[in-house]
Amino acid sequence: MSDCLFCKINNGEIPAEILYQDDEVSVFRDVSPQAPVHFLVIPKKHISTLNDLQPDDAMVIGKMMLTAKMVASDQGVSESGYRTVMNCNSDGGQTVYHIHLHVLAGRQLEWPPG
Ligand code: 5GP
Ligand code: ZN
């Protein structure tokens, strides 16, 4: 999608600190980190929100979780722990309309979130 920020990160038009990339997903550090480790896992395919997910997208969603686990391990936070979050629409706090899995780690996170 031509005017999507995360599609532009996917195709290199906008720079990001890429931690991992393959044919299906990209992983990069959040520009405004909310924890010492905060990265985003996004699909290469443009999907605006969780509401737009289709049964055919099951593999890519699974791939996003497996990639989160792998990069968390690379970042050395597997044992201390981390949180995965996907925000949907306004009440969920979504601001970029290309789905992304937040991975936060490196400090004690509160529950429930504010
Ligand atoms: P949301 O609020 O949609 O769940 O999360 C969007 C996230 O994208 C925010 O945490 C925000 O800091 C991050 N973000 C927004 N613009 C950019 C950008 O240009 N580069 C990177 N690396 N992260 C971004
Ligand atoms: Zn997009």
mmCIF file with all atom_site columns, C-alpha atoms in Angstrom, residues 1-108:
data_model
loop_
_atom_site.group_PDB
_atom_site.id
_atom_site.type_symbol
_atom_site.label_atom_id
_atom_site.label_alt_id
_atom_site.label_comp_id
_atom_site.label_asym_id
_atom_site.label_entity_id
_atom_site.label_seq_id
_atom_site.pdbx_PDB_ins_code
_atom_site.Cartn_x
_atom_site.Cartn_y
_atom_site.Cartn_z
_atom_site.occupancy
_atom_site.B_iso_or_equiv
_atom_site.pdbx_formal_charge
_atom_site.auth_seq_id
_atom_site.auth_comp_id
_atom_site.auth_asym_id
_atom_site.auth_atom_id
_atom_site.pdbx_PDB_model_num
ATOM 1   C CA . MET A 1 1   ? 0.000   0.000   0.000  1.00 0.00 ? 1   MET A CA 1
ATOM 2   C CA . SER A 1 2   ? 1.719   3.159   -1.240 1.00 0.00 ? 2   SER A CA 1
ATOM 3   C CA . ASP A 1 3   ? 0.886   5.549   1.609  1.00 0.00 ? 3   ASP A CA 1
ATOM 4   C CA . CYS A 1 4   ? 1.473   3.106   4.477  1.00 0.00 ? 4   CYS A CA 1
ATOM 5   C CA . LEU A 1 5   ? 4.400   3.853   6.805  1.00 0.00 ? 5   LEU A CA 1
ATOM 6   C CA . PHE A 1 6   ? 5.132   0.209   7.572  1.00 0.00 ? 6   PHE A CA 1
ATOM 7   C CA . CYS A 1 7   ? 4.905   -0.846  3.908  1.00 0.00 ? 7   CYS A CA 1
ATOM 8   C CA . LYS A 1 8   ? 7.564   1.845   3.319  1.00 0.00 ? 8   LYS A CA 1
ATOM 9   C CA . ILE A 1 9   ? 9.748   0.330   6.061  1.00 0.00 ? 9   ILE A CA 1
ATOM 10  C CA . ASN A 1 10  ? 9.169   -3.102  4.474  1.00 0.00 ? 10  ASN A CA 1
ATOM 11  C CA . ASN A 1 11  ? 10.438  -1.911  1.092  1.00 0.00 ? 11  ASN A CA 1
ATOM 12  C CA . GLY A 1 12  ? 13.291  0.225   2.469  1.00 0.00 ? 12  GLY A CA 1
ATOM 13  C CA . GLU A 1 13  ? 11.786  3.607   1.507  1.00 0.00 ? 13  GLU A CA 1
ATOM 14  C CA . ILE A 1 14  ? 11.861  4.650   5.175  1.00 0.00 ? 14  ILE A CA 1
ATOM 15  C CA . PRO A 1 15  ? 14.841  3.577   7.287  1.00 0.00 ? 15  PRO A CA 1
ATOM 16  C CA . ALA A 1 16  ? 14.474  1.525   10.456 1.00 0.00 ? 16  ALA A CA 1
ATOM 17  C CA . GLU A 1 17  ? 16.810  -0.456  12.684 1.00 0.00 ? 17  GLU A CA 1
ATOM 18  C CA . ILE A 1 18  ? 16.040  -3.853  11.191 1.00 0.00 ? 18  ILE A CA 1
ATOM 19  C CA . LEU A 1 19  ? 16.648  -6.832  13.491 1.00 0.00 ? 19  LEU A CA 1
ATOM 20  C CA . TYR A 1 20  ? 15.378  -9.560  11.147 1.00 0.00 ? 20  TYR A CA 1
ATOM 21  C CA . GLN A 1 21  ? 13.746  -9.822  7.721  1.00 0.00 ? 21  GLN A CA 1
ATOM 22  C CA . ASP A 1 22  ? 12.614  -12.595 5.392  1.00 0.00 ? 22  ASP A CA 1
ATOM 23  C CA . ASP A 1 23  ? 10.003  -13.043 2.641  1.00 0.00 ? 23  ASP A CA 1
ATOM 24  C CA . GLU A 1 24  ? 7.088   -12.906 5.085  1.00 0.00 ? 24  GLU A CA 1
ATOM 25  C CA . VAL A 1 25  ? 8.017   -10.608 7.987  1.00 0.00 ? 25  VAL A CA 1
ATOM 26  C CA . SER A 1 26  ? 10.194  -7.676  9.047  1.00 0.00 ? 26  SER A CA 1
ATOM 27  C CA . VAL A 1 27  ? 11.334  -6.922  12.591 1.00 0.00 ? 27  VAL A CA 1
ATOM 28  C CA . PHE A 1 28  ? 12.640  -3.490  13.631 1.00 0.00 ? 28  PHE A CA 1
ATOM 29  C CA . ARG A 1 29  ? 13.090  -1.414  16.773 1.00 0.00 ? 29  ARG A CA 1
ATOM 30  C CA . ASP A 1 30  ? 10.226  0.877   17.768 1.00 0.00 ? 30  ASP A CA 1
ATOM 31  C CA . VAL A 1 31  ? 11.223  4.523   17.208 1.00 0.00 ? 31  VAL A CA 1
ATOM 32  C CA . SER A 1 32  ? 9.688   5.446   20.573 1.00 0.00 ? 32  SER A CA 1
ATOM 33  C CA . PRO A 1 33  ? 10.590  2.528   22.863 1.00 0.00 ? 33  PRO A CA 1
ATOM 34  C CA . GLN A 1 34  ? 8.374   1.914   25.884 1.00 0.00 ? 34  GLN A CA 1
ATOM 35  C CA . ALA A 1 35  ? 10.831  -0.545  27.469 1.00 0.00 ? 35  ALA A CA 1
ATOM 36  C CA . PRO A 1 36  ? 14.592  -1.164  27.212 1.00 0.00 ? 36  PRO A CA 1
ATOM 37  C CA . VAL A 1 37  ? 13.815  -3.708  24.466 1.00 0.00 ? 37  VAL A CA 1
ATOM 38  C CA . HIS A 1 38  ? 10.887  -2.778  22.204 1.00 0.00 ? 38  HIS A CA 1
ATOM 39  C CA . PHE A 1 39  ? 10.632  -4.091  18.688 1.00 0.00 ? 39  PHE A CA 1
ATOM 40  C CA . LEU A 1 40  ? 7.827   -4.610  16.181 1.00 0.00 ? 40  LEU A CA 1
ATOM 41  C CA . VAL A 1 41  ? 7.120   -7.695  14.069 1.00 0.00 ? 41  VAL A CA 1
ATOM 42  C CA . ILE A 1 42  ? 5.152   -6.904  10.902 1.00 0.00 ? 42  ILE A CA 1
ATOM 43  C CA . PRO A 1 43  ? 4.021   -8.943  7.916  1.00 0.00 ? 43  PRO A CA 1
ATOM 44  C CA . LYS A 1 44  ? 5.326   -8.045  4.450  1.00 0.00 ? 44  LYS A CA 1
ATOM 45  C CA . LYS A 1 45  ? 1.697   -8.206  3.324  1.00 0.00 ? 45  LYS A CA 1
ATOM 46  C CA . HIS A 1 46  ? -0.353  -5.086  4.057  1.00 0.00 ? 46  HIS A CA 1
ATOM 47  C CA . ILE A 1 47  ? -3.158  -5.937  6.507  1.00 0.00 ? 47  ILE A CA 1
ATOM 48  C CA . SER A 1 48  ? -4.674  -2.832  8.128  1.00 0.00 ? 48  SER A CA 1
ATOM 49  C CA . THR A 1 49  ? -6.048  -4.222  11.396 1.00 0.00 ? 49  THR A CA 1
ATOM 50  C CA . LEU A 1 50  ? -6.715  -7.505  13.150 1.00 0.00 ? 50  LEU A CA 1
ATOM 51  C CA . ASN A 1 51  ? -10.318 -7.096  11.947 1.00 0.00 ? 51  ASN A CA 1
ATOM 52  C CA . ASP A 1 52  ? -9.087  -7.517  8.367  1.00 0.00 ? 52  ASP A CA 1
ATOM 53  C CA . LEU A 1 53  ? -7.419  -10.888 8.996  1.00 0.00 ? 53  LEU A CA 1
ATOM 54  C CA . GLN A 1 54  ? -8.667  -13.709 6.782  1.00 0.00 ? 54  GLN A CA 1
ATOM 55  C CA . PRO A 1 55  ? -8.355  -17.484 7.248  1.00 0.00 ? 55  PRO A CA 1
ATOM 56  C CA . ASP A 1 56  ? -5.592  -17.453 4.596  1.00 0.00 ? 56  ASP A CA 1
ATOM 57  C CA . ASP A 1 57  ? -3.522  -15.221 6.906  1.00 0.00 ? 57  ASP A CA 1
ATOM 58  C CA . ALA A 1 58  ? -3.258  -17.869 9.642  1.00 0.00 ? 58  ALA A CA 1
ATOM 59  C CA . MET A 1 59  ? 0.241   -18.890 8.534  1.00 0.00 ? 59  MET A CA 1
ATOM 60  C CA . VAL A 1 60  ? 1.604   -15.357 8.584  1.00 0.00 ? 60  VAL A CA 1
ATOM 61  C CA . ILE A 1 61  ? 0.173   -14.645 12.041 1.00 0.00 ? 61  ILE A CA 1
ATOM 62  C CA . GLY A 1 62  ? 1.790   -17.819 13.314 1.00 0.00 ? 62  GLY A CA 1
ATOM 63  C CA . LYS A 1 63  ? 5.026   -16.788 11.640 1.00 0.00 ? 63  LYS A CA 1
ATOM 64  C CA . MET A 1 64  ? 4.867   -13.413 13.432 1.00 0.00 ? 64  MET A CA 1
ATOM 65  C CA . MET A 1 65  ? 4.642   -15.127 16.840 1.00 0.00 ? 65  MET A CA 1
ATOM 66  C CA . LEU A 1 66  ? 7.460   -17.548 16.031 1.00 0.00 ? 66  LEU A CA 1
ATOM 67  C CA . THR A 1 67  ? 9.578   -14.627 14.822 1.00 0.00 ? 67  THR A CA 1
ATOM 68  C CA . ALA A 1 68  ? 8.850   -12.693 18.039 1.00 0.00 ? 68  ALA A CA 1
ATOM 69  C CA . LYS A 1 69  ? 10.102  -15.681 20.028 1.00 0.00 ? 69  LYS A CA 1
ATOM 70  C CA . MET A 1 70  ? 13.252  -15.967 17.897 1.00 0.00 ? 70  MET A CA 1
ATOM 71  C CA . VAL A 1 71  ? 14.179  -12.270 18.070 1.00 0.00 ? 71  VAL A CA 1
ATOM 72  C CA . ALA A 1 72  ? 13.414  -12.142 21.818 1.00 0.00 ? 72  ALA A CA 1
ATOM 73  C CA . SER A 1 73  ? 15.964  -14.926 22.181 1.00 0.00 ? 73  SER A CA 1
ATOM 74  C CA . ASP A 1 74  ? 18.466  -13.014 20.004 1.00 0.00 ? 74  ASP A CA 1
ATOM 75  C CA . GLN A 1 75  ? 17.942  -9.972  22.242 1.00 0.00 ? 75  GLN A CA 1
ATOM 76  C CA . GLY A 1 76  ? 18.645  -12.050 25.358 1.00 0.00 ? 76  GLY A CA 1
ATOM 77  C CA . VAL A 1 77  ? 15.261  -11.590 27.027 1.00 0.00 ? 77  VAL A CA 1
ATOM 78  C CA . SER A 1 78  ? 13.720  -15.066 26.693 1.00 0.00 ? 78  SER A CA 1
ATOM 79  C CA . GLU A 1 79  ? 14.371  -16.065 30.277 1.00 0.00 ? 79  GLU A CA 1
ATOM 80  C CA . SER A 1 80  ? 13.672  -12.710 31.948 1.00 0.00 ? 80  SER A CA 1
ATOM 81  C CA . GLY A 1 81  ? 10.468  -12.473 29.907 1.00 0.00 ? 81  GLY A CA 1
ATOM 82  C CA . TYR A 1 82  ? 8.650   -10.220 27.492 1.00 0.00 ? 82  TYR A CA 1
ATOM 83  C CA . ARG A 1 83  ? 5.181   -9.129  26.434 1.00 0.00 ? 83  ARG A CA 1
ATOM 84  C CA . THR A 1 84  ? 3.587   -9.370  22.994 1.00 0.00 ? 84  THR A CA 1
ATOM 85  C CA . VAL A 1 85  ? 0.791   -6.937  22.158 1.00 0.00 ? 85  VAL A CA 1
ATOM 86  C CA . MET A 1 86  ? -1.240  -6.222  19.041 1.00 0.00 ? 86  MET A CA 1
ATOM 87  C CA . ASN A 1 87  ? -3.442  -3.127  19.279 1.00 0.00 ? 87  ASN A CA 1
ATOM 88  C CA . CYS A 1 88  ? -6.625  -2.930  17.211 1.00 0.00 ? 88  CYS A CA 1
ATOM 89  C CA . ASN A 1 89  ? -8.366  0.298   16.224 1.00 0.00 ? 89  ASN A CA 1
ATOM 90  C CA . SER A 1 90  ? -8.926  3.367   18.368 1.00 0.00 ? 90  SER A CA 1
ATOM 91  C CA . ASP A 1 91  ? -9.799  1.908   21.783 1.00 0.00 ? 91  ASP A CA 1
ATOM 92  C CA . GLY A 1 92  ? -6.996  -0.622  21.398 1.00 0.00 ? 92  GLY A CA 1
ATOM 93  C CA . GLY A 1 93  ? -4.520  2.221   20.884 1.00 0.00 ? 93  GLY A CA 1
ATOM 94  C CA . GLN A 1 94  ? -3.624  1.453   17.265 1.00 0.00 ? 94  GLN A CA 1
ATOM 95  C CA . THR A 1 95  ? -1.933  4.391   15.527 1.00 0.00 ? 95  THR A CA 1
ATOM 96  C CA . VAL A 1 96  ? -0.315  2.702   12.503 1.00 0.00 ? 96  VAL A CA 1
ATOM 97  C CA . TYR A 1 97  ? -2.786  0.836   10.315 1.00 0.00 ? 97  TYR A CA 1
ATOM 98  C CA . HIS A 1 98  ? -0.571  -2.060  9.190  1.00 0.00 ? 98  HIS A CA 1
ATOM 99  C CA . ILE A 1 99  ? -0.746  -4.823  11.773 1.00 0.00 ? 99  ILE A CA 1
ATOM 100 C CA . HIS A 1 100 ? 2.268   -5.159  14.036 1.00 0.00 ? 100 HIS A CA 1
ATOM 101 C CA . LEU A 1 101 ? 3.157   -7.228  17.050 1.00 0.00 ? 101 LEU A CA 1
ATOM 102 C CA . HIS A 1 102 ? 4.875   -5.205  19.788 1.00 0.00 ? 102 HIS A CA 1
ATOM 103 C CA . VAL A 1 103 ? 7.486   -7.091  21.804 1.00 0.00 ? 103 VAL A CA 1
ATOM 104 C CA . LEU A 1 104 ? 8.439   -5.340  25.067 1.00 0.00 ? 104 LEU A CA 1
ATOM 105 C CA . ALA A 1 105 ? 11.081  -6.495  27.526 1.00 0.00 ? 105 ALA A CA 1
ATOM 106 C CA . GLY A 1 106 ? 13.892  -5.466  29.829 1.00 0.00 ? 106 GLY A CA 1
ATOM 107 C CA . ARG A 1 107 ? 11.810  -4.127  32.734 1.00 0.00 ? 107 ARG A CA 1
ATOM 108 C CA . GLN A 1 108 ? 8.961   -5.326  34.951 1.00 0.00 ? 108 GLN A CA 1
#
